[in-house]
JSON list of C-alpha atoms in Angstrom, two decimals:
[
{"chain": "L", "resi": 1457, "resn": "UNK", "atom": "CA", "xyz": [72.52, 97.30, 19.12]},
{"chain": "L", "resi": 1458, "resn": "UNK", "atom": "CA", "xyz": [70.98, 100.40, 20.90]},
{"chain": "L", "resi": 1459, "resn": "UNK", "atom": "CA", "xyz": [74.12, 101.80, 22.42]},
{"chain": "L", "resi": 1460, "resn": "UNK", "atom": "CA", "xyz": [75.47, 105.00, 21.92]},
{"chain": "L", "resi": 1461, "resn": "UNK", "atom": "CA", "xyz": [79.33, 104.96, 21.00]},
{"chain": "L", "resi": 1462, "resn": "UNK", "atom": "CA", "xyz": [81.39, 108.16, 20.96]},
{"chain": "L", "resi": 1463, "resn": "UNK", "atom": "CA", "xyz": [84.91, 108.41, 19.92]},
{"chain": "L", "resi": 1464, "resn": "UNK", "atom": "CA", "xyz": [86.99, 111.66, 20.91]},
{"chain": "L", "resi": 1465, "resn": "UNK", "atom": "CA", "xyz": [89.77, 112.94, 18.72]},
{"chain": "L", "resi": 1466, "resn": "UNK", "atom": "CA", "xyz": [92.13, 114.53, 21.17]},
{"chain": "L", "resi": 1467, "resn": "UNK", "atom": "CA", "xyz": [93.72, 117.93, 20.61]},
{"chain": "L", "resi": 1468, "resn": "UNK", "atom": "CA", "xyz": [96.73, 117.11, 18.08]},
{"chain": "L", "resi": 1469, "resn": "UNK", "atom": "CA", "xyz": [94.97, 113.99, 16.48]},
{"chain": "L", "resi": 1470, "resn": "UNK", "atom": "CA", "xyz": [92.41, 113.08, 14.03]},
{"chain": "L", "resi": 1471, "resn": "UNK", "atom": "CA", "xyz": [90.05, 116.01, 12.82]},
{"chain": "L", "resi": 1472, "resn": "UNK", "atom": "CA", "xyz": [90.68, 117.93, 16.00]},
{"chain": "L", "resi": 1473, "resn": "UNK", "atom": "CA", "xyz": [92.91, 121.13, 15.71]},
{"chain": "L", "resi": 1474, "resn": "UNK", "atom": "CA", "xyz": [96.67, 120.63, 16.19]},
{"chain": "L", "resi": 1475, "resn": "UNK", "atom": "CA", "xyz": [99.30, 122.75, 17.97]},
{"chain": "L", "resi": 1476, "resn": "UNK", "atom": "CA", "xyz": [102.41, 122.89, 15.93]},
{"chain": "L", "resi": 1477, "resn": "UNK", "atom": "CA", "xyz": [104.64, 123.21, 19.22]},
{"chain": "L", "resi": 1478, "resn": "UNK", "atom": "CA", "xyz": [105.44, 120.22, 21.46]},
{"chain": "L", "resi": 1479, "resn": "UNK", "atom": "CA", "xyz": [105.31, 122.27, 24.57]},
{"chain": "L", "resi": 1480, "resn": "UNK", "atom": "CA", "xyz": [101.59, 122.98, 24.06]},
{"chain": "L", "resi": 1481, "resn": "UNK", "atom": "CA", "xyz": [100.94, 119.44, 24.78]},
{"chain": "L", "resi": 1482, "resn": "UNK", "atom": "CA", "xyz": [100.70, 118.34, 28.41]},
{"chain": "L", "resi": 1483, "resn": "UNK", "atom": "CA", "xyz": [99.16, 115.73, 30.52]},
{"chain": "L", "resi": 1484, "resn": "UNK", "atom": "CA", "xyz": [96.75, 118.37, 32.05]},
{"chain": "L", "resi": 1485, "resn": "UNK", "atom": "CA", "xyz": [95.68, 119.55, 28.59]},
{"chain": "L", "resi": 1486, "resn": "UNK", "atom": "CA", "xyz": [94.53, 115.88, 27.58]},
{"chain": "L", "resi": 1487, "resn": "UNK", "atom": "CA", "xyz": [92.65, 115.17, 30.77]},
{"chain": "L", "resi": 1488, "resn": "UNK", "atom": "CA", "xyz": [90.98, 118.66, 30.72]},
{"chain": "L", "resi": 1489, "resn": "UNK", "atom": "CA", "xyz": [90.02, 117.87, 27.28]},
{"chain": "L", "resi": 1490, "resn": "UNK", "atom": "CA", "xyz": [88.27, 114.54, 28.40]},
{"chain": "L", "resi": 1491, "resn": "UNK", "atom": "CA", "xyz": [86.49, 116.16, 31.28]},
{"chain": "L", "resi": 1492, "resn": "UNK", "atom": "CA", "xyz": [85.18, 119.05, 29.22]},
{"chain": "L", "resi": 1493, "resn": "UNK", "atom": "CA", "xyz": [84.34, 116.89, 26.54]},
{"chain": "L", "resi": 1494, "resn": "UNK", "atom": "CA", "xyz": [82.09, 114.78, 28.74]},
{"chain": "L", "resi": 1495, "resn": "UNK", "atom": "CA", "xyz": [80.67, 117.75, 30.49]},
{"chain": "L", "resi": 1496, "resn": "UNK", "atom": "CA", "xyz": [79.89, 119.46, 27.10]},
{"chain": "L", "resi": 1497, "resn": "UNK", "atom": "CA", "xyz": [77.82, 116.28, 25.95]},
{"chain": "L", "resi": 1498, "resn": "UNK", "atom": "CA", "xyz": [76.32, 115.95, 29.37]},
{"chain": "L", "resi": 1499, "resn": "UNK", "atom": "CA", "xyz": [77.32, 112.27, 29.41]},
{"chain": "L", "resi": 1500, "resn": "UNK", "atom": "CA", "xyz": [76.51, 109.94, 32.13]},
{"chain": "L", "resi": 1501, "resn": "UNK", "atom": "CA", "xyz": [76.23, 106.27, 32.82]},
{"chain": "L", "resi": 1502, "resn": "UNK", "atom": "CA", "xyz": [79.39, 106.01, 30.83]},
{"chain": "L", "resi": 1503, "resn": "UNK", "atom": "CA", "xyz": [81.39, 102.67, 30.01]},
{"chain": "L", "resi": 1504, "resn": "UNK", "atom": "CA", "xyz": [84.92, 104.11, 29.35]},
{"chain": "L", "resi": 1505, "resn": "UNK", "atom": "CA", "xyz": [87.06, 102.29, 26.86]},
{"chain": "L", "resi": 1506, "resn": "UNK", "atom": "CA", "xyz": [90.71, 103.09, 26.99]},
{"chain": "L", "resi": 1507, "resn": "UNK", "atom": "CA", "xyz": [93.45, 101.84, 24.69]},
{"chain": "L", "resi": 1508, "resn": "UNK", "atom": "CA", "xyz": [97.35, 102.69, 24.36]},
{"chain": "L", "resi": 1509, "resn": "UNK", "atom": "CA", "xyz": [97.87, 106.34, 25.64]},
{"chain": "L", "resi": 1510, "resn": "UNK", "atom": "CA", "xyz": [94.36, 106.57, 26.49]},
{"chain": "L", "resi": 1511, "resn": "UNK", "atom": "CA", "xyz": [94.97, 104.48, 29.48]},
{"chain": "L", "resi": 1512, "resn": "UNK", "atom": "CA", "xyz": [96.83, 106.88, 31.51]},
{"chain": "L", "resi": 1513, "resn": "UNK", "atom": "CA", "xyz": [94.65, 109.84, 30.47]},
{"chain": "L", "resi": 1514, "resn": "UNK", "atom": "CA", "xyz": [91.30, 108.29, 30.73]},
{"chain": "L", "resi": 1515, "resn": "UNK", "atom": "CA", "xyz": [91.84, 106.35, 33.93]},
{"chain": "L", "resi": 1516, "resn": "UNK", "atom": "CA", "xyz": [93.22, 109.41, 35.57]},
{"chain": "L", "resi": 1517, "resn": "UNK", "atom": "CA", "xyz": [90.00, 111.27, 34.71]},
{"chain": "L", "resi": 1518, "resn": "UNK", "atom": "CA", "xyz": [87.85, 108.54, 36.37]},
{"chain": "L", "resi": 1519, "resn": "UNK", "atom": "CA", "xyz": [89.02, 109.61, 39.89]},
{"chain": "L", "resi": 1520, "resn": "UNK", "atom": "CA", "xyz": [87.71, 113.01, 39.05]},
{"chain": "L", "resi": 1521, "resn": "UNK", "atom": "CA", "xyz": [84.28, 112.16, 37.77]},
{"chain": "L", "resi": 1522, "resn": "UNK", "atom": "CA", "xyz": [83.48, 108.59, 39.18]},
{"chain": "L", "resi": 1523, "resn": "UNK", "atom": "CA", "xyz": [79.71, 109.50, 39.49]},
{"chain": "L", "resi": 1524, "resn": "UNK", "atom": "CA", "xyz": [79.57, 109.63, 35.68]},
{"chain": "L", "resi": 1525, "resn": "UNK", "atom": "CA", "xyz": [81.32, 106.38, 35.01]},
{"chain": "L", "resi": 1526, "resn": "UNK", "atom": "CA", "xyz": [79.54, 103.06, 35.43]},
{"chain": "L", "resi": 1527, "resn": "UNK", "atom": "CA", "xyz": [82.18, 100.59, 34.06]},
{"chain": "L", "resi": 1528, "resn": "UNK", "atom": "CA", "xyz": [85.53, 100.27, 32.62]},
{"chain": "L", "resi": 1529, "resn": "UNK", "atom": "CA", "xyz": [86.82, 98.48, 29.59]},
{"chain": "L", "resi": 1530, "resn": "UNK", "atom": "CA", "xyz": [90.64, 98.51, 29.31]},
{"chain": "L", "resi": 1531, "resn": "UNK", "atom": "CA", "xyz": [92.47, 97.30, 26.19]},
{"chain": "L", "resi": 1532, "resn": "UNK", "atom": "CA", "xyz": [96.39, 97.10, 25.67]},
{"chain": "L", "resi": 1533, "resn": "UNK", "atom": "CA", "xyz": [97.49, 99.95, 27.87]},
{"chain": "L", "resi": 1534, "resn": "UNK", "atom": "CA", "xyz": [99.58, 100.95, 30.82]},
{"chain": "L", "resi": 1535, "resn": "UNK", "atom": "CA", "xyz": [99.36, 102.80, 33.85]},
{"chain": "L", "resi": 1536, "resn": "UNK", "atom": "CA", "xyz": [102.64, 104.08, 34.90]},
{"chain": "L", "resi": 1537, "resn": "UNK", "atom": "CA", "xyz": [105.01, 104.69, 36.67]},
{"chain": "L", "resi": 1538, "resn": "UNK", "atom": "CA", "xyz": [106.58, 101.61, 38.51]},
{"chain": "L", "resi": 1539, "resn": "UNK", "atom": "CA", "xyz": [108.88, 102.18, 41.37]},
{"chain": "L", "resi": 1540, "resn": "UNK", "atom": "CA", "xyz": [110.87, 99.23, 40.13]},
{"chain": "L", "resi": 1541, "resn": "UNK", "atom": "CA", "xyz": [114.10, 100.30, 38.04]},
{"chain": "L", "resi": 1542, "resn": "UNK", "atom": "CA", "xyz": [115.62, 96.89, 38.11]},
{"chain": "L", "resi": 1543, "resn": "UNK", "atom": "CA", "xyz": [116.98, 95.08, 35.05]},
{"chain": "L", "resi": 1544, "resn": "UNK", "atom": "CA", "xyz": [113.73, 92.76, 34.52]},
{"chain": "L", "resi": 1545, "resn": "UNK", "atom": "CA", "xyz": [111.57, 95.79, 34.43]},
{"chain": "L", "resi": 1546, "resn": "UNK", "atom": "CA", "xyz": [113.87, 97.72, 31.85]},
{"chain": "L", "resi": 1547, "resn": "UNK", "atom": "CA", "xyz": [113.80, 94.50, 29.80]},
{"chain": "L", "resi": 1548, "resn": "UNK", "atom": "CA", "xyz": [109.86, 94.45, 29.98]},
{"chain": "L", "resi": 1549, "resn": "UNK", "atom": "CA", "xyz": [110.01, 97.99, 28.75]},
{"chain": "L", "resi": 1550, "resn": "UNK", "atom": "CA", "xyz": [112.11, 97.34, 25.70]},
{"chain": "L", "resi": 1551, "resn": "UNK", "atom": "CA", "xyz": [109.54, 98.12, 23.12]},
{"chain": "L", "resi": 1552, "resn": "UNK", "atom": "CA", "xyz": [108.41, 101.51, 24.93]},
{"chain": "L", "resi": 1553, "resn": "UNK", "atom": "CA", "xyz": [112.20, 102.57, 25.44]},
{"chain": "L", "resi": 1554, "resn": "UNK", "atom": "CA", "xyz": [112.67, 101.78, 21.62]},
{"chain": "L", "resi": 1555, "resn": "UNK", "atom": "CA", "xyz": [109.62, 103.81, 20.62]},
{"chain": "L", "resi": 1556, "resn": "UNK", "atom": "CA", "xyz": [110.63, 106.69, 22.75]},
{"chain": "L", "resi": 1557, "resn": "UNK", "atom": "CA", "xyz": [114.20, 106.62, 21.33]},
{"chain": "L", "resi": 1558, "resn": "UNK", "atom": "CA", "xyz": [112.81, 106.65, 17.73]},
{"chain": "L", "resi": 1559, "resn": "UNK", "atom": "CA", "xyz": [110.53, 109.66, 18.54]},
{"chain": "L", "resi": 1560, "resn": "UNK", "atom": "CA", "xyz": [113.55, 111.37, 20.42]},
{"chain": "L", "resi": 1561, "resn": "UNK", "atom": "CA", "xyz": [115.62, 111.13, 17.22]},
{"chain": "L", "resi": 1562, "resn": "UNK", "atom": "CA", "xyz": [112.75, 111.98, 14.65]},
{"chain": "L", "resi": 1563, "resn": "UNK", "atom": "CA", "xyz": [110.60, 114.36, 16.91]},
{"chain": "L", "resi": 1564, "resn": "UNK", "atom": "CA", "xyz": [107.88, 115.67, 14.35]},
{"chain": "L", "resi": 1565, "resn": "UNK", "atom": "CA", "xyz": [109.50, 114.05, 11.34]},
{"chain": "L", "resi": 1566, "resn": "UNK", "atom": "CA", "xyz": [108.40, 110.76, 12.68]},
{"chain": "L", "resi": 1567, "resn": "UNK", "atom": "CA", "xyz": [107.53, 108.19, 9.88]},
{"chain": "L", "resi": 1568, "resn": "UNK", "atom": "CA", "xyz": [104.11, 107.24, 11.16]},
{"chain": "L", "resi": 1569, "resn": "UNK", "atom": "CA", "xyz": [103.14, 105.16, 7.94]},
{"chain": "L", "resi": 1570, "resn": "UNK", "atom": "CA", "xyz": [106.43, 103.16, 8.04]},
{"chain": "L", "resi": 1571, "resn": "UNK", "atom": "CA", "xyz": [106.06, 102.64, 11.73]},
{"chain": "L", "resi": 1572, "resn": "UNK", "atom": "CA", "xyz": [102.54, 101.44, 11.46]},
{"chain": "L", "resi": 1573, "resn": "UNK", "atom": "CA", "xyz": [103.58, 99.01, 8.65]},
{"chain": "L", "resi": 1574, "resn": "UNK", "atom": "CA", "xyz": [105.24, 97.03, 11.49]},
{"chain": "L", "resi": 1575, "resn": "UNK", "atom": "CA", "xyz": [101.79, 96.44, 12.87]},
{"chain": "L", "resi": 1576, "resn": "UNK", "atom": "CA", "xyz": [100.88, 94.56, 9.57]},
{"chain": "L", "resi": 1577, "resn": "UNK", "atom": "CA", "xyz": [98.31, 97.04, 9.01]},
{"chain": "L", "resi": 1578, "resn": "UNK", "atom": "CA", "xyz": [97.17, 97.22, 5.19]},
{"chain": "L", "resi": 1579, "resn": "UNK", "atom": "CA", "xyz": [98.14, 100.25, 3.02]},
{"chain": "L", "resi": 1580, "resn": "UNK", "atom": "CA", "xyz": [94.57, 101.63, 2.73]},
{"chain": "L", "resi": 1581, "resn": "UNK", "atom": "CA", "xyz": [94.27, 101.67, 6.77]},
{"chain": "L", "resi": 1582, "resn": "UNK", "atom": "CA", "xyz": [97.55, 103.15, 7.08]},
{"chain": "L", "resi": 1583, "resn": "UNK", "atom": "CA", "xyz": [96.64, 105.97, 4.86]},
{"chain": "L", "resi": 1584, "resn": "UNK", "atom": "CA", "xyz": [93.58, 106.73, 7.19]},
{"chain": "L", "resi": 1585, "resn": "UNK", "atom": "CA", "xyz": [95.91, 106.65, 10.22]},
{"chain": "L", "resi": 1586, "resn": "UNK", "atom": "CA", "xyz": [98.27, 109.09, 8.64]},
{"chain": "L", "resi": 1587, "resn": "UNK", "atom": "CA", "xyz": [95.84, 111.38, 6.88]},
{"chain": "L", "resi": 1588, "resn": "UNK", "atom": "CA", "xyz": [95.43, 113.75, 9.72]},
{"chain": "L", "resi": 1589, "resn": "UNK", "atom": "CA", "xyz": [99.23, 114.45, 9.52]},
{"chain": "L", "resi": 1590, "resn": "UNK", "atom": "CA", "xyz": [99.98, 115.73, 5.98]},
{"chain": "L", "resi": 1591, "resn": "UNK", "atom": "CA", "xyz": [103.46, 116.95, 7.05]},
{"chain": "L", "resi": 1592, "resn": "UNK", "atom": "CA", "xyz": [105.81, 117.41, 10.05]},
{"chain": "L", "resi": 1593, "resn": "UNK", "atom": "CA", "xyz": [104.09, 120.50, 11.48]},
{"chain": "L", "resi": 1594, "resn": "UNK", "atom": "CA", "xyz": [100.85, 118.54, 12.22]},
{"chain": "L", "resi": 1595, "resn": "UNK", "atom": "CA", "xyz": [102.81, 115.58, 14.20]},
{"chain": "L", "resi": 1596, "resn": "UNK", "atom": "CA", "xyz": [103.95, 117.68, 17.44]},
{"chain": "L", "resi": 1597, "resn": "UNK", "atom": "CA", "xyz": [100.90, 115.80, 19.39]},
{"chain": "L", "resi": 1598, "resn": "UNK", "atom": "CA", "xyz": [102.08, 112.28, 18.26]},
{"chain": "L", "resi": 1599, "resn": "UNK", "atom": "CA", "xyz": [105.83, 113.17, 18.92]},
{"chain": "L", "resi": 1600, "resn": "UNK", "atom": "CA", "xyz": [104.99, 114.65, 22.40]},
{"chain": "L", "resi": 1601, "resn": "UNK", "atom": "CA", "xyz": [102.62, 112.15, 24.01]},
{"chain": "L", "resi": 1602, "resn": "UNK", "atom": "CA", "xyz": [104.88, 109.35, 24.66]},
{"chain": "L", "resi": 1603, "resn": "UNK", "atom": "CA", "xyz": [107.04, 111.94, 26.52]},
{"chain": "L", "resi": 1604, "resn": "UNK", "atom": "CA", "xyz": [104.05, 112.45, 29.02]},
{"chain": "L", "resi": 1605, "resn": "UNK", "atom": "CA", "xyz": [104.17, 108.94, 29.95]},
{"chain": "L", "resi": 1606, "resn": "UNK", "atom": "CA", "xyz": [106.46, 108.32, 33.04]},
{"chain": "L", "resi": 1607, "resn": "UNK", "atom": "CA", "xyz": [107.39, 104.78, 32.76]},
{"chain": "L", "resi": 1608, "resn": "UNK", "atom": "CA", "xyz": [110.18, 105.32, 35.44]},
{"chain": "L", "resi": 1609, "resn": "UNK", "atom": "CA", "xyz": [109.96, 107.08, 38.53]},
{"chain": "L", "resi": 1610, "resn": "UNK", "atom": "CA", "xyz": [111.62, 110.30, 37.46]},
{"chain": "L", "resi": 1611, "resn": "UNK", "atom": "CA", "xyz": [110.68, 113.05, 34.89]},
{"chain": "L", "resi": 1612, "resn": "UNK", "atom": "CA", "xyz": [107.35, 115.27, 35.53]},
{"chain": "L", "resi": 1613, "resn": "UNK", "atom": "CA", "xyz": [106.62, 114.97, 39.26]},
{"chain": "L", "resi": 1614, "resn": "UNK", "atom": "CA", "xyz": [103.06, 116.35, 38.66]},
{"chain": "L", "resi": 1615, "resn": "UNK", "atom": "CA", "xyz": [102.19, 113.35, 36.19]},
{"chain": "L", "resi": 1616, "resn": "UNK", "atom": "CA", "xyz": [103.93, 110.80, 38.34]},
{"chain": "L", "resi": 1617, "resn": "UNK", "atom": "CA", "xyz": [101.90, 112.02, 41.27]},
{"chain": "L", "resi": 1618, "resn": "UNK", "atom": "CA", "xyz": [98.82, 111.79, 39.22]},
{"chain": "L", "resi": 1619, "resn": "UNK", "atom": "CA", "xyz": [99.59, 108.25, 38.10]},
{"chain": "L", "resi": 1620, "resn": "UNK", "atom": "CA", "xyz": [100.03, 107.40, 41.77]},
{"chain": "L", "resi": 1621, "resn": "UNK", "atom": "CA", "xyz": [96.88, 109.06, 42.83]},
{"chain": "L", "resi": 1622, "resn": "UNK", "atom": "CA", "xyz": [95.02, 107.14, 40.21]},
{"chain": "L", "resi": 1623, "resn": "UNK", "atom": "CA", "xyz": [96.18, 103.85, 41.04]},
{"chain": "L", "resi": 1624, "resn": "UNK", "atom": "CA", "xyz": [95.20, 104.50, 44.79]},
{"chain": "L", "resi": 1625, "resn": "UNK", "atom": "CA", "xyz": [91.81, 105.45, 43.67]},
{"chain": "L", "resi": 1626, "resn": "UNK", "atom": "CA", "xyz": [91.30, 102.44, 41.27]},
{"chain": "L", "resi": 1627, "resn": "UNK", "atom": "CA", "xyz": [92.40, 99.94, 43.95]},
{"chain": "L", "resi": 1628, "resn": "UNK", "atom": "CA", "xyz": [88.97, 100.81, 45.67]},
{"chain": "L", "resi": 1629, "resn": "UNK", "atom": "CA", "xyz": [86.85, 100.82, 42.32]},
{"chain": "L", "resi": 1630, "resn": "UNK", "atom": "CA", "xyz": [84.01, 98.52, 42.97]},
{"chain": "L", "resi": 1631, "resn": "UNK", "atom": "CA", "xyz": [82.27, 98.96, 39.77]},
{"chain": "L", "resi": 1632, "resn": "UNK", "atom": "CA", "xyz": [82.50, 96.47, 36.60]},
{"chain": "L", "resi": 1633, "resn": "UNK", "atom": "CA", "xyz": [85.96, 96.37, 34.81]},
{"chain": "L", "resi": 1634, "resn": "UNK", "atom": "CA", "xyz": [86.58, 94.29, 31.51]},
{"chain": "L", "resi": 1635, "resn": "UNK", "atom": "CA", "xyz": [90.28, 93.62, 30.75]},
{"chain": "L", "resi": 1636, "resn": "UNK", "atom": "CA", "xyz": [90.92, 92.89, 27.03]},
{"chain": "L", "resi": 1637, "resn": "UNK", "atom": "CA", "xyz": [94.52, 92.39, 26.39]},
{"chain": "L", "resi": 1638, "resn": "UNK", "atom": "CA", "xyz": [95.97, 90.78, 23.38]},
{"chain": "L", "resi": 1639, "resn": "UNK", "atom": "CA", "xyz": [98.63, 87.89, 24.18]},
{"chain": "L", "resi": 1640, "resn": "UNK", "atom": "CA", "xyz": [101.13, 89.54, 21.63]},
{"chain": "L", "resi": 1641, "resn": "UNK", "atom": "CA", "xyz": [100.64, 93.27, 22.26]},
{"chain": "L", "resi": 1642, "resn": "UNK", "atom": "CA", "xyz": [103.44, 95.27, 23.62]},
{"chain": "L", "resi": 1643, "resn": "UNK", "atom": "CA", "xyz": [101.33, 95.90, 26.81]},
{"chain": "L", "resi": 1644, "resn": "UNK", "atom": "CA", "xyz": [99.18, 92.76, 26.61]},
{"chain": "L", "resi": 1645, "resn": "UNK", "atom": "CA", "xyz": [101.23, 90.54, 28.89]},
{"chain": "L", "resi": 1646, "resn": "UNK", "atom": "CA", "xyz": [103.59, 90.78, 31.69]},
{"chain": "L", "resi": 1647, "resn": "UNK", "atom": "CA", "xyz": [103.99, 93.77, 34.09]},
{"chain": "L", "resi": 1648, "resn": "UNK", "atom": "CA", "xyz": [101.25, 95.86, 32.59]},
{"chain": "L", "resi": 1649, "resn": "UNK", "atom": "CA", "xyz": [98.51, 93.36, 32.67]},
{"chain": "L", "resi": 1650, "resn": "UNK", "atom": "CA", "xyz": [99.75, 92.21, 36.00]},
{"chain": "L", "resi": 1651, "resn": "UNK", "atom": "CA", "xyz": [99.33, 95.75, 37.12]},
{"chain": "L", "resi": 1652, "resn": "UNK", "atom": "CA", "xyz": [95.65, 95.81, 36.19]},
{"chain": "L", "resi": 1653, "resn": "UNK", "atom": "CA", "xyz": [94.75, 92.46, 37.56]},
{"chain": "L", "resi": 1654, "resn": "UNK", "atom": "CA", "xyz": [95.93, 93.66, 40.88]},
{"chain": "L", "resi": 1655, "resn": "UNK", "atom": "CA", "xyz": [94.04, 96.69, 40.80]},
{"chain": "L", "resi": 1656, "resn": "UNK", "atom": "CA", "xyz": [90.93, 95.04, 39.62]},
{"chain": "L", "resi": 1657, "resn": "UNK", "atom": "CA", "xyz": [90.94, 91.34, 41.32]},
{"chain": "L", "resi": 1658, "resn": "UNK", "atom": "CA", "xyz": [87.24, 91.02, 40.58]},
{"chain": "L", "resi": 1659, "resn": "UNK", "atom": "CA", "xyz": [87.52, 92.32, 37.14]},
{"chain": "L", "resi": 1660, "resn": "UNK", "atom": "CA", "xyz": [86.65, 90.20, 34.21]},
{"chain": "L", "resi": 1661, "resn": "UNK", "atom": "CA", "xyz": [89.93, 89.16, 32.21]},
{"chain": "L", "resi": 1662, "resn": "UNK", "atom": "CA", "xyz": [89.56, 87.79, 28.83]},
{"chain": "L", "resi": 1663, "resn": "UNK", "atom": "CA", "xyz": [92.72, 87.32, 27.03]},
{"chain": "L", "resi": 1664, "resn": "UNK", "atom": "CA", "xyz": [92.73, 87.98, 23.11]},
{"chain": "L", "resi": 1665, "resn": "UNK", "atom": "CA", "xyz": [94.60, 85.52, 21.05]},
{"chain": "L", "resi": 1666, "resn": "UNK", "atom": "CA", "xyz": [96.77, 87.27, 18.40]},
{"chain": "L", "resi": 1667, "resn": "UNK", "atom": "CA", "xyz": [96.03, 90.56, 16.74]},
{"chain": "L", "resi": 1668, "resn": "UNK", "atom": "CA", "xyz": [98.93, 92.56, 18.21]},
{"chain": "L", "resi": 1669, "resn": "UNK", "atom": "CA", "xyz": [98.91, 95.96, 19.82]},
{"chain": "L", "resi": 1670, "resn": "UNK", "atom": "CA", "xyz": [96.24, 97.50, 17.52]},
{"chain": "L", "resi": 1671, "resn": "UNK", "atom": "CA", "xyz": [94.17, 94.26, 17.60]},
{"chain": "L", "resi": 1672, "resn": "UNK", "atom": "CA", "xyz": [90.92, 96.26, 17.10]},
{"chain": "L", "resi": 1673, "resn": "UNK", "atom": "CA", "xyz": [91.90, 96.39, 13.44]},
{"chain": "L", "resi": 1674, "resn": "UNK", "atom": "CA", "xyz": [92.21, 92.58, 13.07]},
{"chain": "L", "resi": 1675, "resn": "UNK", "atom": "CA", "xyz": [89.92, 91.41, 15.89]},
{"chain": "L", "resi": 1676, "resn": "UNK", "atom": "CA", "xyz": [87.24, 93.85, 15.61]},
{"chain": "L", "resi": 1677, "resn": "UNK", "atom": "CA", "xyz": [84.15, 91.43, 15.60]},
{"chain": "L", "resi": 1678, "resn": "UNK", "atom": "CA", "xyz": [85.65, 89.55, 18.76]},
{"chain": "L", "resi": 1679, "resn": "UNK", "atom": "CA", "xyz": [86.38, 92.93, 20.38]},
{"chain": "L", "resi": 1680, "resn": "UNK", "atom": "CA", "xyz": [82.51, 94.09, 19.87]},
{"chain": "L", "resi": 1681, "resn": "UNK", "atom": "CA", "xyz": [81.04, 90.68, 20.75]},
{"chain": "L", "resi": 1682, "resn": "UNK", "atom": "CA", "xyz": [83.03, 90.78, 24.30]},
{"chain": "L", "resi": 1683, "resn": "UNK", "atom": "CA", "xyz": [82.20, 94.30, 24.88]},
{"chain": "L", "resi": 1684, "resn": "UNK", "atom": "CA", "xyz": [78.54, 93.89, 23.94]},
{"chain": "L", "resi": 1685, "resn": "UNK", "atom": "CA", "xyz": [78.17, 90.78, 26.34]},
{"chain": "L", "resi": 1686, "resn": "UNK", "atom": "CA", "xyz": [79.79, 93.14, 29.02]},
{"chain": "L", "resi": 1687, "resn": "UNK", "atom": "CA", "xyz": [77.26, 95.86, 28.49]},
{"chain": "L", "resi": 1688, "resn": "UNK", "atom": "CA", "xyz": [74.43, 93.69, 28.31]},
{"chain": "L", "resi": 1689, "resn": "UNK", "atom": "CA", "xyz": [75.39, 92.13, 31.82]},
{"chain": "L", "resi": 1690, "resn": "UNK", "atom": "CA", "xyz": [76.50, 95.39, 33.51]},
{"chain": "L", "resi": 1691, "resn": "UNK", "atom": "CA", "xyz": [75.18, 98.50, 31.82]},
{"chain": "L", "resi": 1692, "resn": "UNK", "atom": "CA", "xyz": [72.50, 100.38, 33.40]},
{"chain": "L", "resi": 1693, "resn": "UNK", "atom": "CA", "xyz": [71.30, 101.58, 29.95]},
{"chain": "L", "resi": 1694, "resn": "UNK", "atom": "CA", "xyz": [69.47, 98.71, 28.31]}
]
């Protein structure tokens, strides 16, 4: 359609290099990687699309380079941490807490193919997801990243403060925003989506019916149609 699409493999994922030590993976590493990537390619007038763990990383980078970002497209993600530690919040976090417990037990021996099977992904696509991780030594980045998401107001103070400053910045964001959350994804309803709606009261919110957390695998045409319409309406690049 005439638009340039760039997908980044973060350090530890896809075809990028992988540290074997969990300690090498930090929030600062991922945010620095994204900033340097944008700088190296001399990108501007960006529509930043974030999903899953890409939310805390990508959105925190927006405040550092706002002049390069023209619009945001936010898919099934979170922006921690909440100050609320009540029972209701803990119940809403059930999926994340379960996932974190599995990773804590398995560490780099995390059975990615088995876990992805729960998302009803076919075996061929599952093999594509797991191909960059032929054995446990390659999985340190996967095992570490969830530990870098402070869903509760304790843990790494540096990350928590970065998330808080990101929210403060985004509350003043006046450029176009598109919210595309699935109604049955682990972050597609409830507190996570409510937060983004409060941050972007003038943003466009289009609920996606079904598809789960990885709905781009099952609703790719619908996702593309919404994004293309959004770009035609708002993008400075025609």
